[in-house]
Amino acid sequence: DTEVTQTPKHLVMGMTNKKSLKCEQHMGHRAMYWYKQKAKKPPELMFVYSYEKLSINESVPSRFSPECPNSSLLNLHLHALQPEDSALYLCASSQVSGDSHTMNTEAFFGQGTRLTVV
Amino acid sequence: TQLLEQSPQFLSIQEGENLTVYCNSSSVFSSLQWYRQEPGEGPVLLVTVVTGGEVKKLKRLTFQFGDARKDSSLHITAAQPGDTGLYLCAGGNPRTSGNTPLVFGKGTRLSVIA
């Protein structure tokens, strides 16, 4: 199983709504990532979890709140978003080298959630 | 500053033609990955190159890692419409130690016309 599953595939939300994006993998990967991708741009890193602990936050606004409940699941909680936050949100996972906690750069991506903020 | 520079950004060719996409950096990477992404989907990993000078083949796709591990190329032979997509090179961020999440080039958008 080399799948990373993201739900929902599409989401439309108002600026006052609270919603969550979900991501699941069963490859035993201990690093999980959230990326944001705007149209015609490459993915941009938002958050990195290593062994269920937040290790990197790329100065993301607090209206995005990540959560890693266990080694297979990664959530992104959304609150009070702006229309400019509309984008494709990608989850990815990779192995971590046990001793050095170095993330393997071979990342496997989910299909993404197409988010539209109205 | 863009760590990985890809060229060309856009490429439109006829079916059956050959093409090469380049990924260049002034930094040394321990490995580089190539991904292909279709509209509305997540990137799909095509290959990882690790050793300087390494050449890997995936059917009609040939990937090369530069001797100094600062650049890579993707060559497609006899392109087909199914090759259409966004090709992204990526590597572990050489500016961070230990944890090295991927940084991406801007991508090459390829269109193969039948």
PDB file of C-alpha atoms in Angstrom:
ATOM      1  CA  ASP A   1       0.000   0.000   0.000  1.00  0.00           C
ATOM      2  CA  THR A   2       1.711   3.179  -1.200  1.00  0.00           C
ATOM      3  CA  GLU A   3      -1.322   5.378  -0.866  1.00  0.00           C
ATOM      4  CA  VAL A   4      -1.826   8.606   0.956  1.00  0.00           C
ATOM      5  CA  THR A   5      -5.545   9.269   1.244  1.00  0.00           C
ATOM      6  CA  GLN A   6      -6.924  12.759   1.640  1.00  0.00           C
ATOM      7  CA  THR A   7     -10.489  13.766   2.400  1.00  0.00           C
ATOM      8  CA  PRO A   8     -12.458  15.584   1.277  1.00  0.00           C
ATOM      9  CA  LYS A   9     -11.365  15.925  -2.350  1.00  0.00           C
ATOM     10  CA  HIS A  10     -13.191  19.234  -2.693  1.00  0.00           C
ATOM     11  CA  LEU A  11     -14.259  21.719  -0.022  1.00  0.00           C
ATOM     12  CA  VAL A  12     -16.067  25.043  -0.243  1.00  0.00           C
ATOM     13  CA  MET A  13     -16.229  27.035   2.961  1.00  0.00           C
ATOM     14  CA  GLY A  14     -17.220  30.480   4.106  1.00  0.00           C
ATOM     15  CA  MET A  15     -14.853  32.806   5.884  1.00  0.00           C
ATOM     16  CA  THR A  16     -16.571  32.190   9.226  1.00  0.00           C
ATOM     17  CA  ASN A  17     -16.640  28.406   8.947  1.00  0.00           C
ATOM     18  CA  LYS A  18     -14.515  25.849  10.754  1.00  0.00           C
ATOM     19  CA  LYS A  19     -13.527  22.785   8.762  1.00  0.00           C
ATOM     20  CA  SER A  20     -10.858  20.091   8.824  1.00  0.00           C
ATOM     21  CA  LEU A  21      -8.812  18.362   6.165  1.00  0.00           C
ATOM     22  CA  LYS A  22      -7.807  14.773   6.816  1.00  0.00           C
ATOM     23  CA  CYS A  23      -4.905  12.672   5.632  1.00  0.00           C
ATOM     24  CA  GLU A  24      -4.135   9.005   6.250  1.00  0.00           C
ATOM     25  CA  GLN A  25      -1.259   6.695   5.320  1.00  0.00           C
ATOM     26  CA  HIS A  26      -0.482   3.100   6.270  1.00  0.00           C
ATOM     27  CA  MET A  27       3.063   2.851   4.952  1.00  0.00           C
ATOM     28  CA  GLY A  28       4.606   3.181   8.407  1.00  0.00           C
ATOM     29  CA  HIS A  29       6.039   6.566   7.497  1.00  0.00           C
ATOM     30  CA  ARG A  30       6.875   8.670  10.554  1.00  0.00           C
ATOM     31  CA  ALA A  31       7.159  12.020   8.735  1.00  0.00           C
ATOM     32  CA  MET A  32       4.035  13.709   7.434  1.00  0.00           C
ATOM     33  CA  TYR A  33       3.688  17.022   5.661  1.00  0.00           C
ATOM     34  CA  TRP A  34       1.174  19.628   4.611  1.00  0.00           C
ATOM     35  CA  TYR A  35       1.848  21.559   1.412  1.00  0.00           C
ATOM     36  CA  LYS A  36      -0.173  24.338  -0.195  1.00  0.00           C
ATOM     37  CA  GLN A  37      -0.245  24.720  -3.957  1.00  0.00           C
ATOM     38  CA  LYS A  38      -1.663  27.686  -5.804  1.00  0.00           C
ATOM     39  CA  ALA A  39      -2.534  27.484  -9.485  1.00  0.00           C
ATOM     40  CA  LYS A  40       0.477  27.231 -11.794  1.00  0.00           C
ATOM     41  CA  LYS A  41       2.883  27.207  -8.834  1.00  0.00           C
ATOM     42  CA  PRO A  42       4.896  24.427  -7.184  1.00  0.00           C
ATOM     43  CA  PRO A  43       3.863  23.051  -3.783  1.00  0.00           C
ATOM     44  CA  GLU A  44       4.943  25.163  -0.815  1.00  0.00           C
ATOM     45  CA  LEU A  45       5.713  23.545   2.520  1.00  0.00           C
ATOM     46  CA  MET A  46       3.452  24.492   5.435  1.00  0.00           C
ATOM     47  CA  PHE A  47       4.059  22.016   8.265  1.00  0.00           C
ATOM     48  CA  VAL A  48       6.165  18.966   9.012  1.00  0.00           C
ATOM     49  CA  TYR A  49       5.489  16.333  11.656  1.00  0.00           C
ATOM     50  CA  SER A  50       8.157  13.870  12.673  1.00  0.00           C
ATOM     51  CA  TYR A  51       7.197  11.066  15.038  1.00  0.00           C
ATOM     52  CA  GLU A  52       3.874  12.833  15.662  1.00  0.00           C
ATOM     53  CA  LYS A  53       5.598  16.000  16.834  1.00  0.00           C
ATOM     54  CA  LEU A  54       5.479  19.288  14.943  1.00  0.00           C
ATOM     55  CA  SER A  55       9.024  19.894  13.753  1.00  0.00           C
ATOM     56  CA  ILE A  56       8.604  22.628  11.150  1.00  0.00           C
ATOM     57  CA  ASN A  57       6.065  25.434  10.828  1.00  0.00           C
ATOM     58  CA  GLU A  58       6.898  27.581   7.815  1.00  0.00           C
ATOM     59  CA  SER A  59       5.446  30.758   9.389  1.00  0.00           C
ATOM     60  CA  VAL A  60       1.924  29.679   8.548  1.00  0.00           C
ATOM     61  CA  PRO A  61      -0.915  31.908   9.880  1.00  0.00           C
ATOM     62  CA  SER A  62      -2.658  30.605  12.974  1.00  0.00           C
ATOM     63  CA  ARG A  63      -5.934  30.197  11.077  1.00  0.00           C
ATOM     64  CA  PHE A  64      -4.306  26.935   9.922  1.00  0.00           C
ATOM     65  CA  SER A  65      -3.863  24.495  12.802  1.00  0.00           C
ATOM     66  CA  PRO A  66      -2.239  21.101  12.184  1.00  0.00           C
ATOM     67  CA  GLU A  67      -2.756  18.039  14.315  1.00  0.00           C
ATOM     68  CA  CYS A  68      -1.178  14.588  14.239  1.00  0.00           C
ATOM     69  CA  PRO A  69      -3.314  12.282  16.422  1.00  0.00           C
ATOM     70  CA  ASN A  70      -1.236   9.175  15.635  1.00  0.00           C
ATOM     71  CA  SER A  71       1.427   7.938  13.261  1.00  0.00           C
ATOM     72  CA  SER A  72      -1.082   7.291  10.454  1.00  0.00           C
ATOM     73  CA  LEU A  73      -3.221  10.407  10.602  1.00  0.00           C
ATOM     74  CA  LEU A  74      -2.644  14.076   9.927  1.00  0.00           C
ATOM     75  CA  ASN A  75      -5.305  16.766  10.144  1.00  0.00           C
ATOM     76  CA  LEU A  76      -5.380  20.403   9.153  1.00  0.00           C
ATOM     77  CA  HIS A  77      -7.973  22.468  11.011  1.00  0.00           C
ATOM     78  CA  LEU A  78      -9.180  25.568   9.228  1.00  0.00           C
ATOM     79  CA  HIS A  79     -10.833  28.579  10.832  1.00  0.00           C
ATOM     80  CA  ALA A  80     -11.577  32.091   9.622  1.00  0.00           C
ATOM     81  CA  LEU A  81      -9.875  31.598   6.291  1.00  0.00           C
ATOM     82  CA  GLN A  82      -9.572  34.250   3.617  1.00  0.00           C
ATOM     83  CA  PRO A  83     -10.394  33.903  -0.090  1.00  0.00           C
ATOM     84  CA  GLU A  84      -6.660  34.022  -0.876  1.00  0.00           C
ATOM     85  CA  ASP A  85      -6.284  30.770   1.069  1.00  0.00           C
ATOM     86  CA  SER A  86      -8.099  28.989  -1.745  1.00  0.00           C
ATOM     87  CA  ALA A  87      -5.661  26.419  -3.114  1.00  0.00           C
ATOM     88  CA  LEU A  88      -4.885  22.719  -3.470  1.00  0.00           C
ATOM     89  CA  TYR A  89      -3.772  21.365  -0.081  1.00  0.00           C
ATOM     90  CA  LEU A  90      -1.485  18.380  -0.342  1.00  0.00           C
ATOM     91  CA  CYS A  91      -0.547  15.888   2.320  1.00  0.00           C
ATOM     92  CA  ALA A  92       2.602  13.806   1.972  1.00  0.00           C
ATOM     93  CA  SER A  93       4.534  11.271   3.985  1.00  0.00           C
ATOM     94  CA  SER A  94       8.022   9.814   4.016  1.00  0.00           C
ATOM     95  CA  GLN A  95      10.216   7.502   6.002  1.00  0.00           C
ATOM     96  CA  VAL A  96      12.478   8.769   8.736  1.00  0.00           C
ATOM     97  CA  SER A  97      15.929   7.300   9.401  1.00  0.00           C
ATOM     98  CA  GLY A  98      15.675   6.051  12.937  1.00  0.00           C
ATOM     99  CA  ASP A  99      18.987   7.121  14.452  1.00  0.00           C
ATOM    100  CA  SER A 100      19.437  10.530  12.913  1.00  0.00           C
ATOM    101  CA  HIS A 101      15.718  11.333  12.515  1.00  0.00           C
ATOM    102  CA  THR A 102      16.567  12.438   9.000  1.00  0.00           C
ATOM    103  CA  MET A 103      13.550  12.546   6.737  1.00  0.00           C
ATOM    104  CA  ASN A 104      13.760  10.568   3.544  1.00  0.00           C
ATOM    105  CA  THR A 105      13.154  12.991   0.713  1.00  0.00           C
ATOM    106  CA  GLU A 106      11.156  10.423  -1.259  1.00  0.00           C
ATOM    107  CA  ALA A 107       7.744  11.709  -0.346  1.00  0.00           C
ATOM    108  CA  PHE A 108       4.435  10.165  -1.350  1.00  0.00           C
ATOM    109  CA  PHE A 109       1.612  12.600  -1.934  1.00  0.00           C
ATOM    110  CA  GLY A 110      -2.122  12.340  -1.609  1.00  0.00           C
ATOM    111  CA  GLN A 111      -4.479  13.549  -4.334  1.00  0.00           C
ATOM    112  CA  GLY A 112      -5.043  16.782  -2.480  1.00  0.00           C
ATOM    113  CA  THR A 113      -8.058  18.739  -1.263  1.00  0.00           C
ATOM    114  CA  ARG A 114      -9.205  21.519  -3.549  1.00  0.00           C
ATOM    115  CA  LEU A 115     -10.256  24.243  -1.113  1.00  0.00           C
ATOM    116  CA  THR A 116     -12.331  27.248  -2.122  1.00  0.00           C
ATOM    117  CA  VAL A 117     -12.977  29.985   0.437  1.00  0.00           C
ATOM    118  CA  VAL A 118     -15.970  32.183  -0.365  1.00  0.00           C
TER     119      VAL A 118
ATOM    120  CA  THR B   1      16.047  32.762  -3.707  1.00  0.00           C
ATOM    121  CA  GLN B   2      14.885  29.745  -5.697  1.00  0.00           C
ATOM    122  CA  LEU B   3      17.000  26.758  -4.704  1.00  0.00           C
ATOM    123  CA  LEU B   4      16.073  24.719  -7.762  1.00  0.00           C
ATOM    124  CA  GLU B   5      15.732  26.363 -11.171  1.00  0.00           C
ATOM    125  CA  GLN B   6      13.835  24.448 -13.822  1.00  0.00           C
ATOM    126  CA  SER B   7      13.847  25.144 -17.528  1.00  0.00           C
ATOM    127  CA  PRO B   8      11.968  25.524 -19.675  1.00  0.00           C
ATOM    128  CA  GLN B   9       8.891  26.587 -17.721  1.00  0.00           C
ATOM    129  CA  PHE B  10       6.567  25.709 -20.593  1.00  0.00           C
ATOM    130  CA  LEU B  11       7.006  23.278 -23.459  1.00  0.00           C
ATOM    131  CA  SER B  12       4.554  22.407 -26.200  1.00  0.00           C
ATOM    132  CA  ILE B  13       5.623  19.725 -28.663  1.00  0.00           C
ATOM    133  CA  GLN B  14       4.187  17.344 -31.228  1.00  0.00           C
ATOM    134  CA  GLU B  15       3.710  13.674 -30.496  1.00  0.00           C
ATOM    135  CA  GLY B  16       6.848  11.700 -31.350  1.00  0.00           C
ATOM    136  CA  GLU B  17       9.315  14.487 -30.612  1.00  0.00           C
ATOM    137  CA  ASN B  18      12.068  14.277 -28.006  1.00  0.00           C
ATOM    138  CA  LEU B  19      12.569  16.783 -25.205  1.00  0.00           C
ATOM    139  CA  THR B  20      14.820  17.545 -22.259  1.00  0.00           C
ATOM    140  CA  VAL B  21      13.920  19.345 -19.047  1.00  0.00           C
ATOM    141  CA  TYR B  22      16.627  20.768 -16.792  1.00  0.00           C
ATOM    142  CA  CYS B  23      16.867  21.289 -13.049  1.00  0.00           C
ATOM    143  CA  ASN B  24      19.786  23.365 -11.798  1.00  0.00           C
ATOM    144  CA  SER B  25      21.047  24.617  -8.461  1.00  0.00           C
ATOM    145  CA  SER B  26      24.110  26.272  -6.987  1.00  0.00           C
ATOM    146  CA  SER B  27      23.748  23.952  -3.977  1.00  0.00           C
ATOM    147  CA  VAL B  28      24.760  20.327  -3.627  1.00  0.00           C
ATOM    148  CA  PHE B  29      21.920  17.908  -3.002  1.00  0.00           C
ATOM    149  CA  SER B  30      22.243  14.480  -1.451  1.00  0.00           C
ATOM    150  CA  SER B  31      19.496  13.348  -3.831  1.00  0.00           C
ATOM    151  CA  LEU B  32      16.993  14.797  -6.251  1.00  0.00           C
ATOM    152  CA  GLN B  33      13.527  13.574  -7.057  1.00  0.00           C
ATOM    153  CA  TRP B  34      11.412  14.026 -10.164  1.00  0.00           C
ATOM    154  CA  TYR B  35       7.638  14.162  -9.839  1.00  0.00           C
ATOM    155  CA  ARG B  36       4.872  14.386 -12.401  1.00  0.00           C
ATOM    156  CA  GLN B  37       1.623  16.127 -11.529  1.00  0.00           C
ATOM    157  CA  GLU B  38      -1.641  16.214 -13.439  1.00  0.00           C
ATOM    158  CA  PRO B  39      -4.205  19.008 -12.907  1.00  0.00           C
ATOM    159  CA  GLY B  40      -6.071  18.680  -9.617  1.00  0.00           C
ATOM    160  CA  GLU B  41      -3.973  15.715  -8.484  1.00  0.00           C
ATOM    161  CA  GLY B  42      -1.009  15.283  -6.182  1.00  0.00           C
ATOM    162  CA  PRO B  43       2.544  14.878  -7.485  1.00  0.00           C
ATOM    163  CA  VAL B  44       3.544  11.308  -8.292  1.00  0.00           C
ATOM    164  CA  LEU B  45       7.135  10.282  -7.658  1.00  0.00           C
ATOM    165  CA  LEU B  46       8.889   9.154 -10.844  1.00  0.00           C
ATOM    166  CA  VAL B  47      12.474   8.625  -9.729  1.00  0.00           C
ATOM    167  CA  THR B  48      15.144   9.465  -7.181  1.00  0.00           C
ATOM    168  CA  VAL B  49      18.749  10.025  -8.231  1.00  0.00           C
ATOM    169  CA  VAL B  50      21.397   9.769  -5.552  1.00  0.00           C
ATOM    170  CA  THR B  51      24.867   9.242  -7.015  1.00  0.00           C
ATOM    171  CA  GLY B  52      26.677  11.919  -9.006  1.00  0.00           C
ATOM    172  CA  GLY B  53      26.642  10.978 -12.696  1.00  0.00           C
ATOM    173  CA  GLU B  54      23.856   8.456 -12.164  1.00  0.00           C
ATOM    174  CA  VAL B  55      21.516   7.685 -15.070  1.00  0.00           C
ATOM    175  CA  LYS B  56      18.144   6.037 -14.531  1.00  0.00           C
ATOM    176  CA  LYS B  57      15.654   4.953 -17.165  1.00  0.00           C
ATOM    177  CA  LEU B  58      11.914   4.575 -16.807  1.00  0.00           C
ATOM    178  CA  LYS B  59      10.548   3.374 -20.157  1.00  0.00           C
ATOM    179  CA  ARG B  60      10.916   6.411 -22.452  1.00  0.00           C
ATOM    180  CA  LEU B  61      12.124   8.677 -19.641  1.00  0.00           C
ATOM    181  CA  THR B  62      15.836   9.047 -18.876  1.00  0.00           C
ATOM    182  CA  PHE B  63      16.961  10.848 -15.729  1.00  0.00           C
ATOM    183  CA  GLN B  64      20.495  12.024 -15.075  1.00  0.00           C
ATOM    184  CA  PHE B  65      22.129  13.445 -11.953  1.00  0.00           C
ATOM    185  CA  GLY B  66      25.059  15.778 -12.508  1.00  0.00           C
ATOM    186  CA  ASP B  67      28.527  14.719 -11.424  1.00  0.00           C
ATOM    187  CA  ALA B  68      28.604  17.469  -8.782  1.00  0.00           C
ATOM    188  CA  ARG B  69      25.058  16.650  -7.632  1.00  0.00           C
ATOM    189  CA  LYS B  70      23.895  20.202  -8.325  1.00  0.00           C
ATOM    190  CA  ASP B  71      21.772  19.526 -11.379  1.00  0.00           C
ATOM    191  CA  SER B  72      19.601  16.947 -13.056  1.00  0.00           C
ATOM    192  CA  SER B  73      17.893  16.420 -16.367  1.00  0.00           C
ATOM    193  CA  LEU B  74      14.874  14.531 -17.628  1.00  0.00           C
ATOM    194  CA  HIS B  75      14.838  13.397 -21.245  1.00  0.00           C
ATOM    195  CA  ILE B  76      11.684  12.030 -22.855  1.00  0.00           C
ATOM    196  CA  THR B  77      11.981  10.085 -26.092  1.00  0.00           C
ATOM    197  CA  ALA B  78       9.104   9.964 -28.572  1.00  0.00           C
ATOM    198  CA  ALA B  79       6.727  11.966 -26.383  1.00  0.00           C
ATOM    199  CA  GLN B  80       3.105  10.898 -26.239  1.00  0.00           C
ATOM    200  CA  PRO B  81      -0.028  12.866 -25.243  1.00  0.00           C
ATOM    201  CA  GLY B  82      -0.108  10.853 -22.007  1.00  0.00           C
ATOM    202  CA  ASP B  83       3.171  12.515 -21.015  1.00  0.00           C
ATOM    203  CA  THR B  84       1.359  15.844 -20.689  1.00  0.00           C
ATOM    204  CA  GLY B  85       1.641  17.274 -17.195  1.00  0.00           C
ATOM    205  CA  LEU B  86       3.691  19.332 -14.771  1.00  0.00           C
ATOM    206  CA  TYR B  87       7.162  17.931 -14.154  1.00  0.00           C
ATOM    207  CA  LEU B  88       8.690  18.960 -10.848  1.00  0.00           C
ATOM    208  CA  CYS B  89      12.202  18.414  -9.598  1.00  0.00           C
ATOM    209  CA  ALA B  90      12.649  18.389  -5.844  1.00  0.00           C
ATOM    210  CA  GLY B  91      15.301  17.781  -3.247  1.00  0.00           C
ATOM    211  CA  GLY B  92      15.927  17.895   0.459  1.00  0.00           C
ATOM    212  CA  ASN B  93      16.560  21.485   1.489  1.00  0.00           C
ATOM    213  CA  PRO B  94      20.362  21.727   1.752  1.00  0.00           C
ATOM    214  CA  ARG B  95      19.999  24.776   4.000  1.00  0.00           C
ATOM    215  CA  THR B  96      18.495  22.793   6.850  1.00  0.00           C
ATOM    216  CA  SER B  97      20.395  20.162   8.774  1.00  0.00           C
ATOM    217  CA  GLY B  98      18.837  16.928   9.889  1.00  0.00           C
ATOM    218  CA  ASN B  99      15.243  17.418   8.882  1.00  0.00           C
ATOM    219  CA  THR B 100      15.204  18.011   5.163  1.00  0.00           C
ATOM    220  CA  PRO B 101      11.691  18.343   3.765  1.00  0.00           C
ATOM    221  CA  LEU B 102      11.369  18.718   0.059  1.00  0.00           C
ATOM    222  CA  VAL B 103      11.817  21.955  -1.806  1.00  0.00           C
ATOM    223  CA  PHE B 104      10.495  22.093  -5.333  1.00  0.00           C
ATOM    224  CA  GLY B 105      11.536  23.762  -8.513  1.00  0.00           C
ATOM    225  CA  LYS B 106       8.886  25.867 -10.255  1.00  0.00           C
ATOM    226  CA  GLY B 107       8.134  23.029 -12.628  1.00  0.00           C
ATOM    227  CA  THR B 108       7.979  22.483 -16.364  1.00  0.00           C
ATOM    228  CA  ARG B 109       4.525  22.361 -17.858  1.00  0.00           C
ATOM    229  CA  LEU B 110       4.622  19.951 -20.794  1.00  0.00           C
ATOM    230  CA  SER B 111       1.928  19.687 -23.434  1.00  0.00           C
ATOM    231  CA  VAL B 112       2.215  16.938 -26.039  1.00  0.00           C
ATOM    232  CA  ILE B 113      -0.095  17.459 -29.001  1.00  0.00           C
ATOM    233  CA  ALA B 114      -1.361  14.481 -30.954  1.00  0.00           C
TER     234      ALA B 114
END
